[in-house]
Structure formats: C-alpha cells, structure tokens
C-alpha positions as MATLAB code, in Angstrom:
seq = 'XXXXXXXXXXXXXXXXXXXXXXXXXXXXXXXXXXXXXXXXXXXXXXXXXXXXXXXXXXXXXXXXXXXXXXXXXXXXXXXXXXXXXXXXXXXXXXXXXXXXXXXXXXXXXXXXXXXXXXXXXXXXXXXXXXXXXXXXXXXXXXXXXXXXXXXXXXXXXXXXXXXXXXXXXXXXXXXXXXXXXXXXXXXXXXXXXXXXXXXXXXXXXXXXX';
ca = [
       0.633  -10.344  -27.096;
       2.550  -10.596  -23.825;
       0.950  -13.941  -22.936;
       2.108  -15.621  -26.172;
       5.162  -17.698  -25.101;
       6.493  -17.932  -28.650;
       6.282  -14.181  -29.192;
       8.046  -13.562  -25.872;
      11.139  -15.364  -27.158;
      11.505  -12.547  -29.701;
      10.172   -9.668  -27.575;
      12.331   -8.955  -24.524;
      10.035   -6.244  -23.043;
       7.132   -8.714  -23.246;
       9.236  -11.366  -21.504;
      10.126   -8.883  -18.756;
       6.474   -7.875  -18.409;
       5.528  -11.521  -17.939;
       8.245  -11.959  -15.311;
       6.842   -8.994  -13.381;
       3.331  -10.395  -13.827;
       4.459  -13.613  -12.162;
       6.078  -11.658   -9.344;
       2.755   -9.864   -8.943;
       0.949  -13.203   -8.718;
       3.355  -14.336   -6.016;
       2.870  -11.104   -4.087;
      -0.896  -11.533   -4.302;
      -0.566  -15.002   -2.771;
       1.682  -13.686    0.014;
      -0.715  -10.874    0.883;
      -3.785  -13.100    0.661;
      -2.177  -15.722    2.874;
      -1.026  -13.276    5.548;
      -4.331  -11.415    5.536;
      -6.379  -14.609    5.626;
      -4.394  -15.912    8.586;
      -5.631  -12.860   10.484;
      -9.204  -13.153    9.246;
      -8.843  -10.264    6.810;
      -9.189   -9.707    3.093;
      -6.191   -8.329    1.165;
      -7.989   -4.980    0.871;
      -8.575   -4.842    4.626;
      -4.932   -5.692    5.309;
      -3.751   -2.991    2.911;
      -6.067   -0.466    4.542;
      -4.686   -1.247    8.000;
      -1.119   -0.768    6.801;
      -2.084    2.502    5.120;
      -3.638    3.767    8.355;
      -0.416    2.842   10.150;
       2.027    4.441    7.714;
      -0.041    6.970    5.761;
       0.269   10.702    6.385;
      -2.105   11.652    9.261;
      -4.021   14.163    7.133;
      -4.718   11.468    4.532;
      -6.153    8.911    6.956;
      -9.716    9.012    5.722;
     -11.943    7.085    3.324;
     -10.585    9.028    0.350;
      -7.036    8.117    1.349;
      -7.988    4.458    1.705;
      -9.666    4.524   -1.726;
      -6.538    6.006   -3.277;
      -4.312    3.427   -1.623;
      -6.517    0.532   -2.700;
      -7.100    1.957   -6.172;
     -10.833    1.568   -5.763;
     -14.026    3.619   -5.472;
     -15.078    5.594   -2.416;
     -18.030    3.240   -1.950;
     -15.795    0.169   -1.876;
     -13.290    1.862    0.438;
     -16.140    2.848    2.750;
     -17.248   -0.799    2.932;
     -13.695   -1.857    3.786;
     -13.482    0.770    6.532;
     -16.918   -0.137    7.914;
     -15.911   -3.792    8.120;
     -12.673   -2.935    9.921;
     -14.594   -0.707   12.324;
     -17.062   -3.533   13.006;
     -14.099   -5.797   13.790;
     -12.874   -3.231   16.315;
      -9.711   -2.501   14.336;
     -10.469    1.046   13.172;
     -12.205    3.957   14.847;
     -13.874    6.914   13.142;
     -13.826   10.461   14.496;
     -15.856   13.348   13.092;
     -14.179   16.730   12.936;
     -15.524   19.223   15.453;
     -15.024   21.994   12.900;
     -16.657   20.159    9.981;
     -18.964   17.246   10.713;
     -18.628   16.014    7.136;
     -14.965   15.190    7.703;
     -14.289   11.780    9.253;
     -10.762   10.796   10.205;
      -9.690    7.205   10.718;
      -7.305    5.725   13.258;
      -6.194    2.272   14.267;
      -7.460    0.963   17.572;
      -4.956   -0.863   19.802;
      -6.217   -4.125   18.289;
      -5.834   -2.641   14.809;
      -2.274   -1.565   15.548;
      -1.433   -5.050   16.775;
      -2.947   -6.572   13.626;
      -1.036   -4.144   11.391;
       2.201   -5.029   13.170;
       1.649   -8.698   12.381;
       0.995   -7.894    8.726;
       4.378   -6.180    8.422;
       6.002   -9.526    7.678;
       3.766  -10.575    4.791;
       6.401   -9.768    2.142;
       9.203  -11.480    4.056;
       9.538  -14.378    1.551;
      10.301  -11.888   -1.223;
      12.631   -9.884    1.019;
      14.617  -13.039    1.729;
      14.952  -13.774   -1.990;
      16.151  -10.229   -2.651;
      18.561  -10.496    0.271;
      20.195  -13.359   -1.616;
      21.330  -10.934   -4.327;
      24.637   -9.186   -3.795;
      24.593   -5.446   -3.105;
      25.454   -4.492   -6.687;
      22.556   -6.587   -7.984;
      20.226   -5.076   -5.392;
      21.225   -1.511   -6.321;
      20.840   -2.230  -10.029;
      17.421   -3.795   -9.493;
      16.398   -0.863   -7.289;
      17.287    1.627  -10.025;
      15.534   -0.339  -12.756;
      12.381   -0.909  -10.727;
      12.319    2.804   -9.848;
      12.113    3.543  -13.579;
       9.319    0.999  -14.012;
       7.366    2.445  -11.089;
       7.882    5.975  -12.429;
       6.392    4.864  -15.740;
       3.403    3.317  -13.973;
       2.917    6.488  -11.929;
       3.046    8.620  -15.090;
       0.318    6.436  -16.624;
      -1.871    6.658  -13.539;
      -1.651    3.009  -12.502;
      -0.060    3.594   -9.090;
       0.724    6.393   -6.653;
       4.288    6.805   -5.403;
       3.480    7.097   -1.646;
       6.751    8.711   -0.639;
       7.935   10.158    2.644;
       8.237   13.941    2.804;
      12.018   13.779    2.555;
      11.677   12.175   -0.883;
       9.074   14.653   -2.183;
       9.556   17.762   -4.314;
       6.997   19.684   -2.223;
       9.013   19.262    0.977;
      10.840   22.283    2.402;
      13.002   21.102    5.327;
      13.540   23.419    8.281;
      11.552   26.234    6.640;
      10.167   27.293   10.039;
      13.092   27.074   12.486;
      11.253   29.194   15.049;
       8.295   26.792   15.107;
       9.241   23.647   17.056;
       5.752   22.190   16.522;
       6.113   22.458   12.736;
       9.698   23.144   11.661;
       9.242   21.873    8.091;
       6.897   23.001    5.311;
       4.740   21.249    2.704;
       4.390   23.339   -0.449;
       1.526   21.143   -1.676;
      -0.623   21.881    1.387;
       1.135   25.217    2.037;
       1.337   24.357    5.719;
       3.954   23.678    8.403;
       4.822   20.040    9.069;
       5.586   18.470   12.449;
       8.860   16.571   12.377;
       7.243   13.204   13.109;
       4.798   13.597   10.193;
       7.640   13.683    7.666;
       8.294    9.953    8.009;
       4.837    8.831    6.907;
       3.831    7.978    3.333;
       1.835   10.620    1.473;
      -0.519    9.952   -1.484;
       0.085   13.458   -2.857;
       3.869   13.106   -2.852;
       5.810   13.590   -6.071;
       9.418   12.414   -6.338;
      12.242   14.911   -6.522;
      14.115   14.986   -9.823;
      17.190   13.484   -8.182;
      16.146   10.921   -5.519;
      19.658   10.961   -4.063;
      19.432   14.675   -3.272;
      16.056   15.535   -1.716;
];
C-alpha cells in the first residue's frame, strides 16, 4: 500500500519507500536525457559506462546483462546496436572461439566520458548537505543497498579493495599480478583492482578492507 498517500502518513517505511521511488524517477529522467542527447537509449548508455569501468574479465555480453538486469538476448541486442554505431568492438578469444570480449572504441570511450556527468544534478543537491548529513545518508543508503542486494534486486559492483575476495599483495614477487582474487583464484594486476566487479561481495567492515 505504499502508493496510498493516507496510509503513508501512518507508515514511515512506506513514506521513505515513496521518497526513494521519486528519486528513482528523477534519476531515470537524468539518464534518459543524457543518453538521448547522445543518440543513445538508457540501456546503451549504461552498457558503455559498464564497459568503461567494469572489470576487464567481465566485459562481455553476460556482464552487460548482469549490469542491465536483463536477459542475455536483450543485452546482445544492446551490444549489437552499439557495435553498429561504432562504439563497441567485439573480439573472439583465440583459445575459445565461443568467448567474445567487448571493448570501447575510441568513439565509444569519448561517448562514455560525456555520459559521466549525467548524475551531476543529483551530485549538486547532495553537495548542498553538510558533511555530517552526507556521511549519515551514505551509511543509511548502504544499508538499503545491502538489503536490495540480499534480495537479488541489484549487484554491488565494488572495486577489489572493497571486496571480501580480495587479497592485497599476495604475490609480491609477481609485478604483473601482485594481488589475488579468491573468487577467481587468480593473480590480479594492480590496475585491474580499481574497476567494478559484478562478482564482488562487500567486506564485513567497509572501513577496513
């Protein structure tokens, strides 16, 4: 009964849910407007940003589907459209021809850079809060997101340094891969640790990764 305005006056969680729903509507408008200005759909814009910031090993159709929260078929259509626009290139693995990795073309990188500012109106509003308010909101929203993750509605998409599978400096003698991912059981190059990973799981204490 969240949409019942009378009920919300007596149900604080419902009132908060509606407030977040309205924030979500505003975010949808921001994304749609920024994407449309570049001749893209919101899904295409999100895919470009994922291919810019997603972990290299996850830059494939499956990764795009996970990021968009959609089917493989729909994600494949999004990728095909971006490829036709010259924004994404596909490369088949020499070892396994079934594996196709995705990468931004120079034009795709330029487009993704422009999309970086699509949430700027919200950032400016949040910047108007004092630091204590920002920290409090950050902590509360982290709990909300954790609840959504637990229910399967979203993925956390954390950097390695925020993930419980990350083992920093586990391979000091390996300059090409000094860190280790326990999820993949593989060394990690230093520059890969600053990308977002769909398999990441938050550490129990985010302040002490």
